[in-house]
Amino acid sequence: MTTTSIQDLAAAGVSVWLDDLSRERLESGNLAEMVQDHGVVGVTTNPSIFAAALARGERYTDQVVELKDQGADVERAVFALTTTDVQRACDVMMPVYELTKGVDGRVSIEVDPRLARDAERTVEVAQELVATVDRPNVMIKIPATVEALPAISRVLAEGISVNVTLIFSLDRYRAVMNAFMTGIEQAREAGKDLSTIHSVASFFVSRVDTEIDERLDALGTDEAKALKGQAGIANARLAYHAWQEQFATPRWANLADDGANAQRPLWASTGVKDPAYPDTMYVDQLVAPQVVNTMPEKTLEATADHGRITGDTITGHIEESEAVMDALERQGISYDEVVDLLEREGVEKFETSWQELLATVQGELDKH
């Protein structure tokens, strides 16, 4: 049965998504069990998750052999393997999708990360992913690079649901929300049914602490050490505040009147990197209505076991969050420099994982 803490999250308006997918999880019935018994109402994937799944997955062998017999090259094989997993996951999540009228029950798949700065190709690949998965509850992940912002609008304008990923900065988040509204406005002009289009914006949390804590440790002062482990949560809370402001504008009210669904904030990178911190801190401290928290299984299990959900832990904490960010600037830590670095590293990490994925699948093709 779903534990009290997971039920409490749902009652507080938080949708719990699982940040993992593999064929083993699908074929063993584990994903269905996570939905049935552990309160999971969505799934996110990324190139790192697929690389890990295929590297250890004997369950992919039959399809690899089939693809080789068809003469598929490695790029086409990776596309087929990953979209098959997502299609099956969409089927598992379909009852949740139907029950929530499309709000949850979503499965995200990312465009090839090598296209993070190529808007034209991003749109093309998004269309191909949607056509191949062919499920209404698929969500296409597009990174929030400056170059990809127009692609976000164009994909939404075609009626495709989008998960905008790799958001670290508040300024970029505002640009993402603007791109979302632009896309919904274009969808309306094209005569699309706005009620069927959904979107989340994945704001990364723990990586902010990892980078800033390292800089605070280098400073070594008592004042610097006192700020450790606070930046990620403060940044996310300020993002939620920006979301509240953006979706209280006349521009949004006009779209909502025509049936549009608000883009929800999604907390990503919620697994704790520093073992000195409570393992549920990026869950307990980021509770508010209309948010998604996508968790690795370890974090989900920790939350189910000993999470302390005490209602809304974001609203009312804006001033203290601003004070944390101001204190970091006084320590000489540049927020802009940190978030720019994290975005570059995020894109590079996913590109590296994609290359590992290609190498793994090429190895399997060669073997069979």
Coordinates of C-alpha atoms in Angstrom, one line a residue:
M1 CA 0.0 0.0 0.0
T2 CA 1.0 3.6 -0.6
T3 CA 2.7 4.9 2.6
T4 CA 1.4 7.8 4.6
S5 CA 4.2 10.1 3.5
I6 CA 3.5 9.5 -0.2
Q7 CA -0.2 10.0 0.4
D8 CA 0.6 13.2 2.3
L9 CA 2.6 14.4 -0.7
A10 CA -0.4 13.8 -3.0
A11 CA -2.7 15.5 -0.6
A12 CA -0.4 18.5 -0.5
G13 CA -0.6 18.7 -4.4
V14 CA 2.7 17.0 -5.3
S15 CA 2.7 14.5 -8.1
V16 CA 5.3 11.8 -7.4
W17 CA 7.1 10.6 -10.6
L18 CA 9.8 7.9 -10.8
D19 CA 13.1 9.1 -12.4
D20 CA 14.0 5.7 -13.9
L21 CA 13.0 3.2 -16.5
S22 CA 14.3 -0.1 -17.8
R23 CA 13.0 -3.1 -19.7
E24 CA 13.6 -5.2 -16.6
R25 CA 11.4 -2.8 -14.6
L26 CA 8.7 -3.2 -17.2
E27 CA 8.8 -6.9 -17.8
S28 CA 9.1 -7.9 -14.2
G29 CA 6.0 -5.9 -13.4
N30 CA 7.9 -3.6 -11.1
L31 CA 6.7 -0.4 -12.7
A32 CA 3.1 -1.5 -12.5
E33 CA 3.8 -2.3 -8.8
M34 CA 5.3 1.2 -8.2
V35 CA 2.1 2.7 -9.6
Q36 CA -0.3 0.4 -7.7
D37 CA 1.4 0.3 -4.3
H38 CA 3.9 3.2 -4.1
G39 CA 2.0 6.2 -5.4
V40 CA 4.0 6.7 -8.6
V41 CA 2.0 8.7 -11.1
G42 CA 4.6 9.4 -13.8
V43 CA 8.0 8.4 -15.2
T44 CA 10.9 10.4 -16.4
T45 CA 13.9 9.2 -18.5
N46 CA 17.1 10.7 -19.7
P47 CA 20.1 9.5 -21.7
S48 CA 21.9 8.5 -18.5
I49 CA 19.0 6.3 -17.4
F50 CA 18.9 4.6 -20.8
A51 CA 22.6 4.1 -20.9
A52 CA 22.6 2.4 -17.5
A53 CA 19.5 0.2 -18.4
L54 CA 21.0 -1.0 -21.7
A55 CA 24.5 -1.6 -20.3
R56 CA 23.1 -4.1 -17.8
G57 CA 20.1 -5.3 -19.6
E58 CA 20.0 -8.9 -21.1
R59 CA 16.3 -8.2 -21.8
Y60 CA 17.2 -6.1 -24.8
T61 CA 19.0 -8.9 -26.6
D62 CA 16.0 -10.2 -28.6
Q63 CA 15.1 -6.8 -30.0
V64 CA 18.8 -6.1 -30.8
V65 CA 19.0 -9.3 -32.8
E66 CA 15.8 -8.4 -34.6
L67 CA 17.0 -4.9 -35.4
K68 CA 20.3 -6.3 -36.7
D69 CA 18.4 -8.7 -39.0
Q70 CA 16.5 -5.7 -40.3
G71 CA 19.8 -3.9 -41.1
A72 CA 19.4 -1.1 -38.6
D73 CA 22.4 1.0 -37.8
V74 CA 23.2 2.0 -34.3
E75 CA 21.4 5.3 -34.3
R76 CA 18.2 3.6 -35.5
A77 CA 18.6 0.8 -33.0
V78 CA 18.9 3.2 -30.1
F79 CA 15.8 5.0 -31.3
A80 CA 13.9 1.8 -31.5
L81 CA 15.0 0.4 -28.2
T82 CA 14.3 3.5 -26.2
T83 CA 11.0 4.3 -27.8
T84 CA 9.8 0.7 -27.2
D85 CA 10.5 1.1 -23.5
V86 CA 8.7 4.4 -23.4
Q87 CA 5.7 3.0 -25.4
R88 CA 5.4 0.1 -22.9
A89 CA 5.7 2.5 -19.9
C90 CA 3.0 4.7 -21.4
D91 CA 0.7 1.7 -21.5
V92 CA 1.4 0.9 -17.8
M93 CA 0.7 4.6 -16.9
M94 CA -2.4 4.9 -19.1
P95 CA -4.9 4.3 -16.2
V96 CA -3.3 7.1 -14.3
Y97 CA -3.4 9.3 -17.4
E98 CA -7.1 8.6 -17.9
L99 CA -8.0 9.0 -14.2
T100 CA -6.2 12.4 -13.9
K101 CA -7.5 13.6 -17.4
G102 CA -3.9 13.8 -18.7
V103 CA -2.3 15.7 -15.9
D104 CA -0.3 12.7 -14.7
G105 CA 0.3 9.3 -16.1
R106 CA 3.0 10.8 -18.2
V107 CA 6.3 9.2 -19.5
S108 CA 9.0 11.5 -20.7
I109 CA 11.6 10.8 -23.4
E110 CA 14.4 13.2 -24.4
V111 CA 15.4 14.3 -27.8
D112 CA 18.9 13.4 -28.8
P113 CA 21.0 15.6 -26.4
R114 CA 23.4 16.4 -29.3
L115 CA 20.7 18.6 -30.6
A116 CA 20.5 20.8 -27.5
R117 CA 21.5 23.8 -29.5
D118 CA 19.7 22.9 -32.8
A119 CA 16.1 24.1 -32.7
E120 CA 15.2 22.9 -36.2
R121 CA 16.3 19.3 -35.7
T122 CA 14.9 19.2 -32.1
V123 CA 11.4 19.9 -33.6
E124 CA 11.9 17.2 -36.2
V125 CA 13.0 14.6 -33.7
A126 CA 10.2 15.5 -31.3
Q127 CA 7.7 14.9 -34.0
E128 CA 9.3 11.5 -34.9
L129 CA 9.3 10.5 -31.2
V130 CA 5.6 11.3 -30.8
A131 CA 4.7 9.4 -34.0
T132 CA 6.8 6.4 -33.1
V133 CA 5.7 6.1 -29.4
D134 CA 2.1 6.8 -30.6
R135 CA 0.6 7.2 -27.1
P136 CA -1.3 10.3 -25.9
N137 CA 0.6 10.3 -22.5
V138 CA 4.1 10.6 -23.9
M139 CA 5.9 13.8 -23.1
I140 CA 8.9 15.1 -25.1
K141 CA 11.9 16.4 -23.1
I142 CA 13.7 19.4 -24.6
P143 CA 16.6 21.1 -22.8
A144 CA 16.2 24.7 -21.8
T145 CA 19.2 26.1 -23.7
V146 CA 18.7 29.5 -25.2
E147 CA 18.9 27.9 -28.7
A148 CA 16.2 25.4 -27.9
L149 CA 13.6 27.9 -26.5
P150 CA 12.0 28.4 -30.0
A151 CA 11.8 24.6 -30.4
I152 CA 9.8 24.4 -27.1
S153 CA 7.3 26.9 -28.5
R154 CA 7.0 25.2 -31.9
V155 CA 6.6 21.7 -30.4
L156 CA 3.9 22.9 -28.1
A157 CA 2.2 24.8 -30.9
E158 CA 1.8 21.4 -32.7
G159 CA -0.2 20.1 -29.7
I160 CA 2.7 18.0 -28.3
S161 CA 3.2 17.9 -24.6
V162 CA 6.6 19.0 -23.4
N163 CA 8.9 18.4 -20.4
V164 CA 11.5 21.3 -20.5
T165 CA 14.6 20.0 -18.8
L166 CA 18.0 21.1 -17.4
I167 CA 16.7 24.4 -15.9
F168 CA 19.1 25.8 -13.3
S169 CA 18.6 29.6 -13.3
L170 CA 15.6 31.8 -12.5
D171 CA 16.1 34.0 -15.5
R172 CA 16.1 30.9 -17.8
Y173 CA 13.0 29.6 -16.0
R174 CA 11.2 32.8 -16.8
A175 CA 12.2 32.5 -20.4
V176 CA 10.9 28.9 -20.4
M177 CA 7.6 30.0 -19.1
N178 CA 7.4 32.6 -21.8
A179 CA 8.3 30.1 -24.4
F180 CA 5.5 27.8 -23.1
M181 CA 2.9 30.6 -23.3
T182 CA 4.1 31.5 -26.7
G183 CA 3.7 27.9 -27.8
I184 CA 0.2 27.7 -26.3
E185 CA -0.8 30.9 -28.0
Q186 CA 0.4 29.5 -31.4
A187 CA -1.5 26.3 -30.7
R188 CA -4.6 28.3 -30.2
E189 CA -4.1 30.2 -33.4
A190 CA -3.7 26.8 -35.2
G191 CA -7.0 25.6 -33.8
K192 CA -5.5 23.0 -31.4
D193 CA -7.5 21.7 -28.4
L194 CA -5.5 23.4 -25.6
S195 CA -6.9 21.1 -23.0
T196 CA -4.9 18.2 -24.4
I197 CA -1.5 19.9 -24.1
H198 CA 0.4 19.5 -20.9
S199 CA 3.9 20.7 -19.9
V200 CA 6.3 20.6 -17.0
A201 CA 9.5 22.6 -16.4
S202 CA 12.2 20.5 -14.8
F203 CA 14.1 22.7 -12.3
F204 CA 17.3 20.9 -11.1
V205 CA 18.0 21.0 -7.4
S206 CA 20.8 19.0 -5.9
R207 CA 23.4 19.8 -8.5
V208 CA 23.1 23.5 -7.4
D209 CA 24.2 22.5 -3.9
T210 CA 27.0 20.2 -5.1
E211 CA 28.6 23.1 -7.1
I212 CA 28.0 25.8 -4.5
D213 CA 29.0 23.7 -1.5
E214 CA 32.3 23.0 -3.2
R215 CA 32.9 26.7 -3.5
L216 CA 31.9 27.3 0.1
D217 CA 34.3 24.6 1.3
A218 CA 37.1 26.3 -0.7
L219 CA 36.4 29.5 1.2
G220 CA 36.6 27.6 4.5
T221 CA 35.2 30.4 6.7
D222 CA 32.5 29.8 9.3
E223 CA 30.2 32.1 7.4
A224 CA 30.7 30.1 4.2
K225 CA 30.2 26.7 5.9
A226 CA 27.0 27.9 7.5
L227 CA 25.5 28.4 4.0
K228 CA 26.1 24.8 2.8
G229 CA 23.1 22.8 1.7
Q230 CA 20.9 25.8 1.4
A231 CA 21.2 27.1 -2.2
G232 CA 19.4 24.3 -4.0
I233 CA 16.2 24.6 -1.9
A234 CA 16.3 28.4 -1.9
N235 CA 16.7 28.5 -5.7
A236 CA 13.8 26.1 -6.2
R237 CA 11.6 28.0 -3.8
L238 CA 12.3 31.2 -5.7
A239 CA 11.5 29.4 -8.9
Y240 CA 8.1 28.4 -7.5
H241 CA 7.5 32.1 -6.6
A242 CA 8.4 33.1 -10.2
W243 CA 5.9 30.5 -11.4
Q244 CA 3.2 31.9 -9.1
E245 CA 3.8 35.4 -10.6
Q246 CA 3.9 34.3 -14.2
F247 CA 0.7 32.3 -14.0
A248 CA -1.2 35.1 -12.3
T249 CA -0.8 37.4 -15.3
P250 CA -3.6 38.5 -17.7
R251 CA -1.7 36.8 -20.5
W252 CA -2.1 33.5 -18.8
A253 CA -5.7 34.1 -17.6
N254 CA -6.6 34.6 -21.3
L255 CA -5.1 31.2 -22.3
A256 CA -6.6 29.5 -19.2
D257 CA -10.1 30.8 -20.2
D258 CA -9.6 29.0 -23.5
G259 CA -8.9 25.7 -21.8
A260 CA -5.1 25.8 -21.4
N261 CA -3.3 23.8 -18.6
A262 CA -0.7 25.6 -16.6
Q263 CA 2.9 24.4 -17.0
R264 CA 3.8 22.8 -13.7
P265 CA 7.2 23.2 -12.0
L266 CA 9.0 19.8 -11.6
W267 CA 11.8 19.2 -9.1
A268 CA 14.5 17.2 -10.7
S269 CA 17.9 16.0 -9.4
T270 CA 16.2 15.3 -6.1
G271 CA 18.5 12.5 -4.9
V272 CA 20.9 13.8 -2.2
K273 CA 24.5 13.9 -3.4
D274 CA 26.1 14.7 0.0
P275 CA 25.5 11.8 2.6
A276 CA 25.8 14.4 5.4
Y277 CA 22.3 15.7 4.4
P278 CA 19.0 14.1 5.1
D279 CA 18.1 11.9 2.2
T280 CA 14.6 13.3 1.8
M281 CA 15.5 17.0 2.1
Y282 CA 14.7 17.8 -1.6
V283 CA 11.3 16.3 -1.0
D284 CA 10.3 17.4 2.4
Q285 CA 11.4 21.0 1.8
L286 CA 9.9 21.5 -1.6
V287 CA 6.2 20.7 -1.0
A288 CA 3.6 23.0 -2.6
P289 CA 0.5 22.7 -4.7
Q290 CA 0.8 21.8 -8.4
V291 CA 4.4 20.6 -8.4
V292 CA 5.9 17.4 -9.6
N293 CA 8.8 15.7 -7.8
T294 CA 10.6 13.1 -9.9
M295 CA 12.7 10.9 -7.7
P296 CA 15.2 8.1 -8.2
E297 CA 13.9 4.9 -6.6
K298 CA 16.3 5.3 -3.6
T299 CA 14.8 8.7 -2.8
L300 CA 11.3 7.4 -3.3
E301 CA 11.9 4.5 -0.9
A302 CA 13.5 6.9 1.7
T303 CA 10.5 9.2 1.5
A304 CA 8.1 6.3 1.9
D305 CA 10.1 5.1 4.9
H306 CA 10.8 8.3 6.8
G307 CA 9.8 11.3 4.8
R308 CA 8.3 14.1 7.0
I309 CA 5.6 15.8 5.0
T310 CA 4.2 18.8 6.9
G311 CA 2.2 20.5 4.2
D312 CA 3.4 23.5 2.1
T313 CA 7.1 24.1 2.8
I314 CA 7.6 26.7 0.0
T315 CA 5.1 29.4 0.4
G316 CA 6.1 31.9 3.1
H317 CA 9.8 31.1 2.7
I318 CA 10.6 33.5 -0.1
E319 CA 12.3 36.2 2.0
E320 CA 14.6 33.7 3.7
S321 CA 15.4 32.1 0.3
E322 CA 16.4 35.6 -1.1
A323 CA 18.5 36.1 2.0
V324 CA 20.4 32.8 1.3
M325 CA 21.1 33.9 -2.3
D326 CA 22.2 37.4 -1.1
A327 CA 24.5 35.8 1.4
L328 CA 26.1 33.6 -1.2
E329 CA 26.8 36.7 -3.4
R330 CA 28.4 38.4 -0.4
Q331 CA 30.7 35.4 -0.1
G332 CA 31.8 36.1 -3.7
I333 CA 29.9 33.2 -5.2
S334 CA 28.4 34.3 -8.6
Y335 CA 25.0 32.8 -9.1
D336 CA 25.1 33.5 -12.9
E337 CA 28.5 31.8 -13.2
V338 CA 27.3 28.7 -11.3
V339 CA 24.1 28.2 -13.2
D340 CA 25.8 28.8 -16.6
L341 CA 28.4 26.2 -15.6
L342 CA 25.7 23.7 -14.5
E343 CA 23.8 24.0 -17.8
R344 CA 27.0 23.4 -19.8
E345 CA 27.9 20.4 -17.7
G346 CA 24.3 19.1 -17.9
V347 CA 24.3 19.1 -21.6
E348 CA 27.8 17.6 -21.8
K349 CA 26.8 14.9 -19.3
F350 CA 23.8 13.8 -21.4
E351 CA 25.9 13.9 -24.6
T352 CA 28.5 11.7 -22.9
S353 CA 25.7 9.3 -21.8
W354 CA 24.3 9.2 -25.3
Q355 CA 27.7 8.3 -26.7
E356 CA 27.9 5.5 -24.1
L357 CA 24.5 4.3 -25.1
L358 CA 25.5 4.3 -28.8
A359 CA 28.7 2.4 -27.9
T360 CA 26.8 -0.2 -25.8
V361 CA 24.2 -0.8 -28.5
Q362 CA 26.9 -1.0 -31.2
G363 CA 28.7 -3.6 -29.1
E364 CA 25.5 -5.6 -28.8
L365 CA 24.9 -5.4 -32.6
D366 CA 28.5 -6.6 -33.3
K367 CA 28.1 -9.4 -30.8
H368 CA 24.9 -10.8 -32.5

